[in-house]
Coordinates of C-alpha atoms in Angstrom, one line a residue:
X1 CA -70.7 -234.7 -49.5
X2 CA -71.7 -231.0 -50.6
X3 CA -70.1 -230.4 -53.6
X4 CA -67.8 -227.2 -54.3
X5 CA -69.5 -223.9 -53.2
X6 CA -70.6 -220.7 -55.4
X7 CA -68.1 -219.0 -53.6
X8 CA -65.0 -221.4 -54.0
X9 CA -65.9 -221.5 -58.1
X10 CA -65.5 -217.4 -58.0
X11 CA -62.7 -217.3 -56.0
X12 CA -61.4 -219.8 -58.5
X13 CA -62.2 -217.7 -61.2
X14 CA -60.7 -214.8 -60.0
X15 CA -57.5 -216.8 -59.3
X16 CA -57.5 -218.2 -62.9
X17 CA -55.3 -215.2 -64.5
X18 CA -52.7 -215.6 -62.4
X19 CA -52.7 -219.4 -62.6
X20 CA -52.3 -218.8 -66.5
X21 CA -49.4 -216.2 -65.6
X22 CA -47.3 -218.1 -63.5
X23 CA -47.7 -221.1 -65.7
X24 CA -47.3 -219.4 -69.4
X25 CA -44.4 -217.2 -68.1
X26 CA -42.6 -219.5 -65.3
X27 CA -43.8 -222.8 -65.2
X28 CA -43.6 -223.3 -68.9
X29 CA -40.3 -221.4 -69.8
X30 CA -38.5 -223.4 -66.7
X31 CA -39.9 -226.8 -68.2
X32 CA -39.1 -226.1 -71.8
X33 CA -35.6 -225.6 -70.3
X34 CA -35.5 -228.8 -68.4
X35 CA -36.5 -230.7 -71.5
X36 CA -33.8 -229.0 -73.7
X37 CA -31.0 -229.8 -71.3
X38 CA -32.2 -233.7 -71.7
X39 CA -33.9 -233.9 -75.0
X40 CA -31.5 -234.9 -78.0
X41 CA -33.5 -235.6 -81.1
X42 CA -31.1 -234.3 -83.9
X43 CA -29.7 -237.7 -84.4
X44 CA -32.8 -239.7 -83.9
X45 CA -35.0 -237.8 -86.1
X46 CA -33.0 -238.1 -89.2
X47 CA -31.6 -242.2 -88.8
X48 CA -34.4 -244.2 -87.8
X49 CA -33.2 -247.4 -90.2
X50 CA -30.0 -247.1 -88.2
X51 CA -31.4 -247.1 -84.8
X52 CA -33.4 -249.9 -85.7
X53 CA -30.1 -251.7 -87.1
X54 CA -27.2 -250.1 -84.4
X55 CA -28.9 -251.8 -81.3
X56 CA -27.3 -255.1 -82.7
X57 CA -24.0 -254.8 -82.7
X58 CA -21.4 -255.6 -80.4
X59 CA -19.8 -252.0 -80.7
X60 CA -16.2 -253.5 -81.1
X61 CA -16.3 -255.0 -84.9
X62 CA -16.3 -253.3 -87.9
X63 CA -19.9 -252.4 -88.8
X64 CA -21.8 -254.4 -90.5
X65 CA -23.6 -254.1 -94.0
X66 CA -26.8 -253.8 -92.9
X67 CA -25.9 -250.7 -90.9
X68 CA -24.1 -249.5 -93.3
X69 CA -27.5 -250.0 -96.4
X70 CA -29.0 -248.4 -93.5
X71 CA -27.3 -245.2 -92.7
X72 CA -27.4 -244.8 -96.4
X73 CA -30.9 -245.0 -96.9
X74 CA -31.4 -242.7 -93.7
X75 CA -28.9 -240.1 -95.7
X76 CA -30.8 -240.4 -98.8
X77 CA -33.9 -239.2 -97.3
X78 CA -33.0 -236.2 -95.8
X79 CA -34.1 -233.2 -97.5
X80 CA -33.7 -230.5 -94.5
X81 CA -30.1 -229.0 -94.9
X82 CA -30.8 -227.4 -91.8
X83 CA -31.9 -230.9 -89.4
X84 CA -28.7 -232.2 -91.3
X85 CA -26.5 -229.5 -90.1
X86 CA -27.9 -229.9 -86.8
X87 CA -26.6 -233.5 -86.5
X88 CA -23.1 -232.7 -88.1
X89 CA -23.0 -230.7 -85.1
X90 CA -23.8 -232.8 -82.9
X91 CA -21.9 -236.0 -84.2
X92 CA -18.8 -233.0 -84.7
X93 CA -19.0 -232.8 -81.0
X94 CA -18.9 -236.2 -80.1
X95 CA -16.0 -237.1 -82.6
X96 CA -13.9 -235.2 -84.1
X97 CA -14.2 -235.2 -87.8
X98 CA -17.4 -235.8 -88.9
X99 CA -18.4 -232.5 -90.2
X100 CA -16.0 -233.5 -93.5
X101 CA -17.0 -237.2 -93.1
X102 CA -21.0 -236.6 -93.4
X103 CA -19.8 -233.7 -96.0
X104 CA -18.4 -236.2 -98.6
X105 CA -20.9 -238.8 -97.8
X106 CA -23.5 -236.8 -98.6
X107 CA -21.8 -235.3 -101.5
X108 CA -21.3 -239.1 -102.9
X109 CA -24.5 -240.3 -102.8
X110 CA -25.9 -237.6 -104.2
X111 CA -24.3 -239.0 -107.5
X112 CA -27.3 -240.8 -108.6
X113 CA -25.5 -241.7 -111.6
X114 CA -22.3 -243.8 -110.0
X115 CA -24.3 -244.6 -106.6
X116 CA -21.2 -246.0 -104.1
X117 CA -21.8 -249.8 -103.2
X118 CA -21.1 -248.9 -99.4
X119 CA -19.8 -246.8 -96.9
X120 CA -16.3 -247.7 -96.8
X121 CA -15.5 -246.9 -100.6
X122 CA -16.4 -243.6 -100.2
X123 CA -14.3 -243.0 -96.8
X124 CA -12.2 -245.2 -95.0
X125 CA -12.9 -244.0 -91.9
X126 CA -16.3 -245.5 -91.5
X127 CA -14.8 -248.6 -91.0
X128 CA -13.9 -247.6 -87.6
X129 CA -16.3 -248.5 -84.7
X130 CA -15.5 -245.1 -83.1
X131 CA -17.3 -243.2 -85.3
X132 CA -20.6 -245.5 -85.6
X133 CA -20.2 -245.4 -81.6
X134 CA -20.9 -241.8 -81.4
X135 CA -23.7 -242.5 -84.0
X136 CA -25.1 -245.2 -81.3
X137 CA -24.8 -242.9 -78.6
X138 CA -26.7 -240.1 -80.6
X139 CA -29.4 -242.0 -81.0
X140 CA -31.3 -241.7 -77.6
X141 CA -33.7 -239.1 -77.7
X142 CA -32.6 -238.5 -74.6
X143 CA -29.3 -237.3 -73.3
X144 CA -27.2 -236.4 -70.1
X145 CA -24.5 -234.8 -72.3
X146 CA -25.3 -231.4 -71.6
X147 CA -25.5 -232.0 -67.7
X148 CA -22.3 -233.7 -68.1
X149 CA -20.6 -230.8 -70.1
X150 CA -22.3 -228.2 -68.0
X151 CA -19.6 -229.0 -65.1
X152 CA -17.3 -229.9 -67.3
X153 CA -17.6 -233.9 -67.0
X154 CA -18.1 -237.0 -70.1
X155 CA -18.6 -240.1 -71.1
X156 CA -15.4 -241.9 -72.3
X157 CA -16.1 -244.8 -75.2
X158 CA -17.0 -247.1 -72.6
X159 CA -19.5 -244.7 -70.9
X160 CA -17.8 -244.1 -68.0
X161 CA -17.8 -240.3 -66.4
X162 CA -14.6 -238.4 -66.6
X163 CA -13.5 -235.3 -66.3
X164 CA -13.3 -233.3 -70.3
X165 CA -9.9 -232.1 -71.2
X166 CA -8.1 -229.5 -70.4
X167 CA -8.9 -227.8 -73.4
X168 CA -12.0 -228.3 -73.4
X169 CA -12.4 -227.6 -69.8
X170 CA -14.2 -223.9 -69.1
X171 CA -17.7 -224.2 -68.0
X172 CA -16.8 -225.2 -63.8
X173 CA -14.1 -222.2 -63.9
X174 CA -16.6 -219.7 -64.9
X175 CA -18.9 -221.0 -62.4
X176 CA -16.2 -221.0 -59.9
X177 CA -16.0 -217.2 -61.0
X178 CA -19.5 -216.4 -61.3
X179 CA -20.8 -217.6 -57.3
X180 CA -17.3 -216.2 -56.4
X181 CA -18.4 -212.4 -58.1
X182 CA -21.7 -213.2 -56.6
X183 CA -20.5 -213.9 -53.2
X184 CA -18.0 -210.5 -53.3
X185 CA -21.3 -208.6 -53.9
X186 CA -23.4 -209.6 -51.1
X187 CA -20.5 -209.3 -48.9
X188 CA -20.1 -205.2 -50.0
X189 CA -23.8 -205.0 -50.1
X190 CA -24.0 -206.3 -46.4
X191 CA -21.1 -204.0 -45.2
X192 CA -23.0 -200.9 -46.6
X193 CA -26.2 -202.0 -46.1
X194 CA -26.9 -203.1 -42.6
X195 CA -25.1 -199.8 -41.1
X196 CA -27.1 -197.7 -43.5
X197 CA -30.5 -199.4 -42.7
X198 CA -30.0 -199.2 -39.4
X199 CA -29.5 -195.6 -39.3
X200 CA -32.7 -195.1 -41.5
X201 CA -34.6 -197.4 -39.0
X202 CA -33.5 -195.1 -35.8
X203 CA -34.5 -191.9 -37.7
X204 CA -38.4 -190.8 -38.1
X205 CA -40.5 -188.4 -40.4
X206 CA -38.8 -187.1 -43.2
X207 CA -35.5 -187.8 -42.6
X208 CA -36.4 -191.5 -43.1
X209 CA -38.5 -190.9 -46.2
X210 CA -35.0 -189.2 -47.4
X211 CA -33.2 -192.7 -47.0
X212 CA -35.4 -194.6 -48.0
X213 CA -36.1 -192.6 -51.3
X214 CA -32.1 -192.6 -51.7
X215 CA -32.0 -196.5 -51.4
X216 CA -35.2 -197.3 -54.0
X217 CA -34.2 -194.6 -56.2
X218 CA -31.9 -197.4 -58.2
X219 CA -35.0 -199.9 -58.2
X220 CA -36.8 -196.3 -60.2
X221 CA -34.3 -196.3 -62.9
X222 CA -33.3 -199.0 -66.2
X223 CA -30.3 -201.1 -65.6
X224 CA -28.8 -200.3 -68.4
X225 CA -28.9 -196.7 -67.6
X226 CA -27.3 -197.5 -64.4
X227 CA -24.9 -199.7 -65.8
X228 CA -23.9 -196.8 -68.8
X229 CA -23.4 -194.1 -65.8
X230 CA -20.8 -196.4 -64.3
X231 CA -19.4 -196.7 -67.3
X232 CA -19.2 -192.7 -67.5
X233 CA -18.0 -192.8 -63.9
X234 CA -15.3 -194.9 -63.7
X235 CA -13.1 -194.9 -67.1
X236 CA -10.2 -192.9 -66.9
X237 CA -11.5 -189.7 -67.6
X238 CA -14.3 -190.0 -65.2
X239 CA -15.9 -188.5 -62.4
X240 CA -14.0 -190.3 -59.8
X241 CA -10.6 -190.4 -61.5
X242 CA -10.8 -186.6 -62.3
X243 CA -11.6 -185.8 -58.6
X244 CA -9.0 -188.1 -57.0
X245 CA -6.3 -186.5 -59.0
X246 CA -7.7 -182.6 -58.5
X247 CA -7.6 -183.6 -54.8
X248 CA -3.8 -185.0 -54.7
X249 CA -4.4 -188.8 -54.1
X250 CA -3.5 -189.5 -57.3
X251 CA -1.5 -188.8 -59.7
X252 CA -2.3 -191.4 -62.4
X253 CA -6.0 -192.4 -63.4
X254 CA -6.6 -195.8 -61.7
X255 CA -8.1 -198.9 -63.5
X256 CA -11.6 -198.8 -62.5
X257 CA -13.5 -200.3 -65.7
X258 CA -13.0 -203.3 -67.7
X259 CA -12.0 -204.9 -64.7
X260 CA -13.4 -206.7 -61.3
X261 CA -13.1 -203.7 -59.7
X262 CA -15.4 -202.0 -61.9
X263 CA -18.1 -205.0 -61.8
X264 CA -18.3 -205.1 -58.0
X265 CA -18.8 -201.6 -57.6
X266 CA -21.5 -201.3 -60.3
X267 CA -23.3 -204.6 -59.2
X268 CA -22.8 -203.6 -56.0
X269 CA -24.8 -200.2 -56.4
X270 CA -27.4 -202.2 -58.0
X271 CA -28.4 -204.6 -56.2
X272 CA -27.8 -202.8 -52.7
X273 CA -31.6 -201.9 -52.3
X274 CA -32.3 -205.7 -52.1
X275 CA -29.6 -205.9 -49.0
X276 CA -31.2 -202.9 -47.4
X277 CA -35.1 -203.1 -47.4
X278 CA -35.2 -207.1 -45.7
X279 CA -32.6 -205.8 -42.8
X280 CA -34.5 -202.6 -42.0
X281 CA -38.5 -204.6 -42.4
X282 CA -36.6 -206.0 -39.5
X283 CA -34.9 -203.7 -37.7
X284 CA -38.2 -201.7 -37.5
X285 CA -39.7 -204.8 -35.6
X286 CA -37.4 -204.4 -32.9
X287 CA -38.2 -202.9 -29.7
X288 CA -36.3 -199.4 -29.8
X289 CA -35.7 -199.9 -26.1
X290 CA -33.6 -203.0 -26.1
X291 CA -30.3 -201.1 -26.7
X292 CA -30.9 -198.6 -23.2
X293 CA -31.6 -201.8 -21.8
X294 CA -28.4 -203.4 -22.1
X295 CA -27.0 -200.2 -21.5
X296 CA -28.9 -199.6 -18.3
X297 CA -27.1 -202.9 -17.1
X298 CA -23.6 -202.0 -18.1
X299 CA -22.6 -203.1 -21.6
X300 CA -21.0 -201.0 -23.4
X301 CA -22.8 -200.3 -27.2
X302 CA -20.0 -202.8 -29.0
X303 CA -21.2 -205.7 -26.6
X304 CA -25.0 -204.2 -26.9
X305 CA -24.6 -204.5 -30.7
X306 CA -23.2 -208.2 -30.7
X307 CA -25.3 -209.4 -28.0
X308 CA -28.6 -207.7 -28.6
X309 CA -28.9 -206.1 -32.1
X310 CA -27.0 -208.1 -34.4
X311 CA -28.6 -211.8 -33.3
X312 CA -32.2 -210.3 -33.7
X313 CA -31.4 -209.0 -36.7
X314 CA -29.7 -211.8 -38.8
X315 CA -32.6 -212.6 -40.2
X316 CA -32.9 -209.4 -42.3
X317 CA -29.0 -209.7 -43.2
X318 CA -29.9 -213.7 -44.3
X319 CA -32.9 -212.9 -46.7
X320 CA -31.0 -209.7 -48.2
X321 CA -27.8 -212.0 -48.7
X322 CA -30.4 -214.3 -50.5
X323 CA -31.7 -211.9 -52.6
X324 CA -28.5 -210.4 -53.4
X325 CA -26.7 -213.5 -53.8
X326 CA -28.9 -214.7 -56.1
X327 CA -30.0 -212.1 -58.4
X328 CA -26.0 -211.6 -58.9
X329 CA -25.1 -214.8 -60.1
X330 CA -27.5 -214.1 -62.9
X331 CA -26.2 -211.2 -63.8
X332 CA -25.3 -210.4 -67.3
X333 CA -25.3 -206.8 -68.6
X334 CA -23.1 -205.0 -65.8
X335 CA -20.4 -207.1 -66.0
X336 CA -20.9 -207.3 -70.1
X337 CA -20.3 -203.8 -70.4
X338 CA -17.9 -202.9 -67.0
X339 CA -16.2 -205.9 -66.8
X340 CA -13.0 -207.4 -69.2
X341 CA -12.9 -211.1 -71.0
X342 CA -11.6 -212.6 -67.4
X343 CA -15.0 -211.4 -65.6
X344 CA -17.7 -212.6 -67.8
X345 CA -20.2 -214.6 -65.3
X346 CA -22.4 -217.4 -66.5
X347 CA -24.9 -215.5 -68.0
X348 CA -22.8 -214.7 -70.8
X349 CA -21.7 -218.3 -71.8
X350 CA -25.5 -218.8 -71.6
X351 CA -26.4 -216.1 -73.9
X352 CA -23.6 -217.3 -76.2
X353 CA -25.4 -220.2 -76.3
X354 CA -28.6 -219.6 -77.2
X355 CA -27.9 -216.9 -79.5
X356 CA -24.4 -217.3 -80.7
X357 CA -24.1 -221.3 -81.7
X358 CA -28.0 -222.3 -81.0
X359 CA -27.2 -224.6 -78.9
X360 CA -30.4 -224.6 -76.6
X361 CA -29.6 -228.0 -74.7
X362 CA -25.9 -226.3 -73.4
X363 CA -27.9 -223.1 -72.8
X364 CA -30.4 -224.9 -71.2
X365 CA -28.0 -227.4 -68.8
X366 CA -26.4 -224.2 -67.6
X367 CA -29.6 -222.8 -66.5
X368 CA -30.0 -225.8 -64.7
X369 CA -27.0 -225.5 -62.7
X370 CA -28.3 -222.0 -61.9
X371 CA -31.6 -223.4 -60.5
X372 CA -29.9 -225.8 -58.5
X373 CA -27.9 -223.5 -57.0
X374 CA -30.5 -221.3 -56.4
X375 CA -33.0 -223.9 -54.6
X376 CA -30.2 -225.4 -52.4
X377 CA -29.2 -222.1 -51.3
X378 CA -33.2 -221.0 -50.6
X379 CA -33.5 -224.7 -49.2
X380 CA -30.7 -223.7 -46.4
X381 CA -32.1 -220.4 -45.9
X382 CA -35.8 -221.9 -45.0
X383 CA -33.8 -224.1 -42.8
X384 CA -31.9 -221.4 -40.8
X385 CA -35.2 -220.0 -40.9
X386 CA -37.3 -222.3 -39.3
X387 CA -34.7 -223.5 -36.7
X388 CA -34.6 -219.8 -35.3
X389 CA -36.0 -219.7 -31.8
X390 CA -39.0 -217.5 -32.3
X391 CA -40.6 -219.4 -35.3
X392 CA -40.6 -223.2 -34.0

């Protein structure tokens, strides 16, 4: 066997930067979020005596000396306030009260001078099992916590799943909200969209460069910029409330901004182009004569539409409504700056995450929900697509 031409190694070379670019900025960013949605060292990395002691016990009687010596001498070692303020956290938010606990233990055997004998004298709560359970628990370098927590599910103490409570309970509502924003979008953005590309694909010469310039003119301009002239537009001294009232159908500014109303007309705007270009790529593939066709043999243009137009054209409106869809549920400065508290879409809990509390694994998990939803809905689309009549 000849081994690998001249040719293939250039063409290989020539492919190698963008190898290197999908890997360094997709391939590695998506994994490094995987692995913080799983990975849970904070615990591990700071107790190794007491995960070599913990595996032993029976999780029910009080612990043991030995785990005890050993939890000390873990404690003893630390000299990263940071790492230990990382596991405070998350012991804190597996059972409530261990920020104080670990504070005075830490503060007692500090006291080289009066060393405590064990645990216990210094706090009577580390008799209970509860709290050396969420120790055990901690100790797995990896977790499914943040999975769990993403959709707002557990584990109880005896590790079964269950939903959190009520209180605690705010992750699957804002994802309710988020795909239900997203879905509000690509409905507006269809409703506008397919009439307006099929106008620009039955014009020609200038009139269509005018339409199609009209529709990409968003894609030429920041978001932000877009976002702060909807802003401009739709408080209540606006554009459109000043009109509406100088024009009689008012007589009180409506509530336009800081409100849904305000994010599905900006997102809307936005991401119309997306809805637009795949449904006119398509309806520039159909035969112009199909519509005198039906005509010729007595349908009137409704029935034409339905029956002719519309089927051949559904797969335009399905890969817009993909692209839409998905690049909405994303979203995060439009309805940061247009919307109120009650319209803030996942993005933001994200962001608060990994900038607000550090919490890279939460940040992470919800990112993960994100992909999933975005592969299962490009999963059905590919299999719409492929079952169309033309394509098998």
């Amino acid at each position: 066997m000849n081994g690998p031409s001249p040719r293939m190694g250039r063409s290989l070379l020539l492919l190698a930067p963008l190898f290197l670019f999908l890997i360094g900025f997709f391939v590695w960013p998506l994994f490094s979020m995987m692995s913080q949605a799983v990975s849970d060292p904070a615990v591990l990395r700071l107790l190794p005596r007491t995960a070599d002691v913990v595996g032993e016990w029976d999780r029910q009687s009080p612990p043991s000396m030995p785990m005890q010596t050993a939890l000390m001498d873990d404690l003893k070692a630390v000299d990263d306030d940071q790492a230990l303020g990382d596991m405070v956290r998350r012991l804190n938010s597996a059972r409530s009260g261990f920020r104080t606990l670990m504070s005075k233990t830490t503060s007692a055997l500090s006291d080289t001078a009066n060393p405590p004998p064990d645990l216990v004298s210094i706090d009577k709560r580390w008799e209970k099992p509860e709290f050396w359970i969420a120790i055990a628990d901690a100790l797995s370098p990896l977790t499914d916590r943040n999975l769990l927590a993403a959709v707002d599910l557990g584990r109880n103490a005896a590790g079964a799943i269950e939903h959190l409570p009520a209180d605690q309970s705010v992750n699957r509502v804002i994802l309710v909200r988020t795909f239900w924003i997203a879905a509000l979008v690509t409905f507006f953005c269809a409703c506008i969209g397919f009439p307006y590309a099929i106008i620009a694909a039955s014009l020609s010469g200038w009139k269509r460069d005018l339409m199609l310039a009209a529709v990409l003119l968003p894609l030429w301009t920041s978001l932000l910029v877009r976002t702060a002239a909807w802003f401009i537009l739709l408080q209540e001294q606006g554009l459109i409330n000043d009109f509406l009232r100088a024009i009689g159908l008012i007589d009180a500014p409506l509530a336009l901004i800081f409100n849904r109303t305000g994010v599905i007309i900006a997102m809307t705007h936005v991401l119309l182009p997306f809805m637009v270009l795949p449904i006119y790529s398509v309806l520039i593939t159909i035969p112009k004569n199909l519509m005198p066709a039906a005509a010729s043999l007595g349908a009137p243009p409704m029935r034409a539409f339905l029956r002719v137009l519309l089927p051949l054209s559904l797969r335009g409106v399905a890969s817009g409504g993909l692209l839409v869809f998905i690049s909405a549920i994303g979203y995060y400065i439009t309805p940061a700056l247009i919307g109120g508290p009650g319209d803030q879409m996942i993005s933001s809990i994200i962001a608060f995450y990994a900038t607000g509390s550090a919490n890279w694994g939460m940040a992470g998990a919800l990112g993960m929900v994100l992909l999933v939803a975005t592969l299962l809905l490009y999963s059905v689309y590919a299999r719409l697509s492929s079952d169309e009549p033309g394509r098998r």
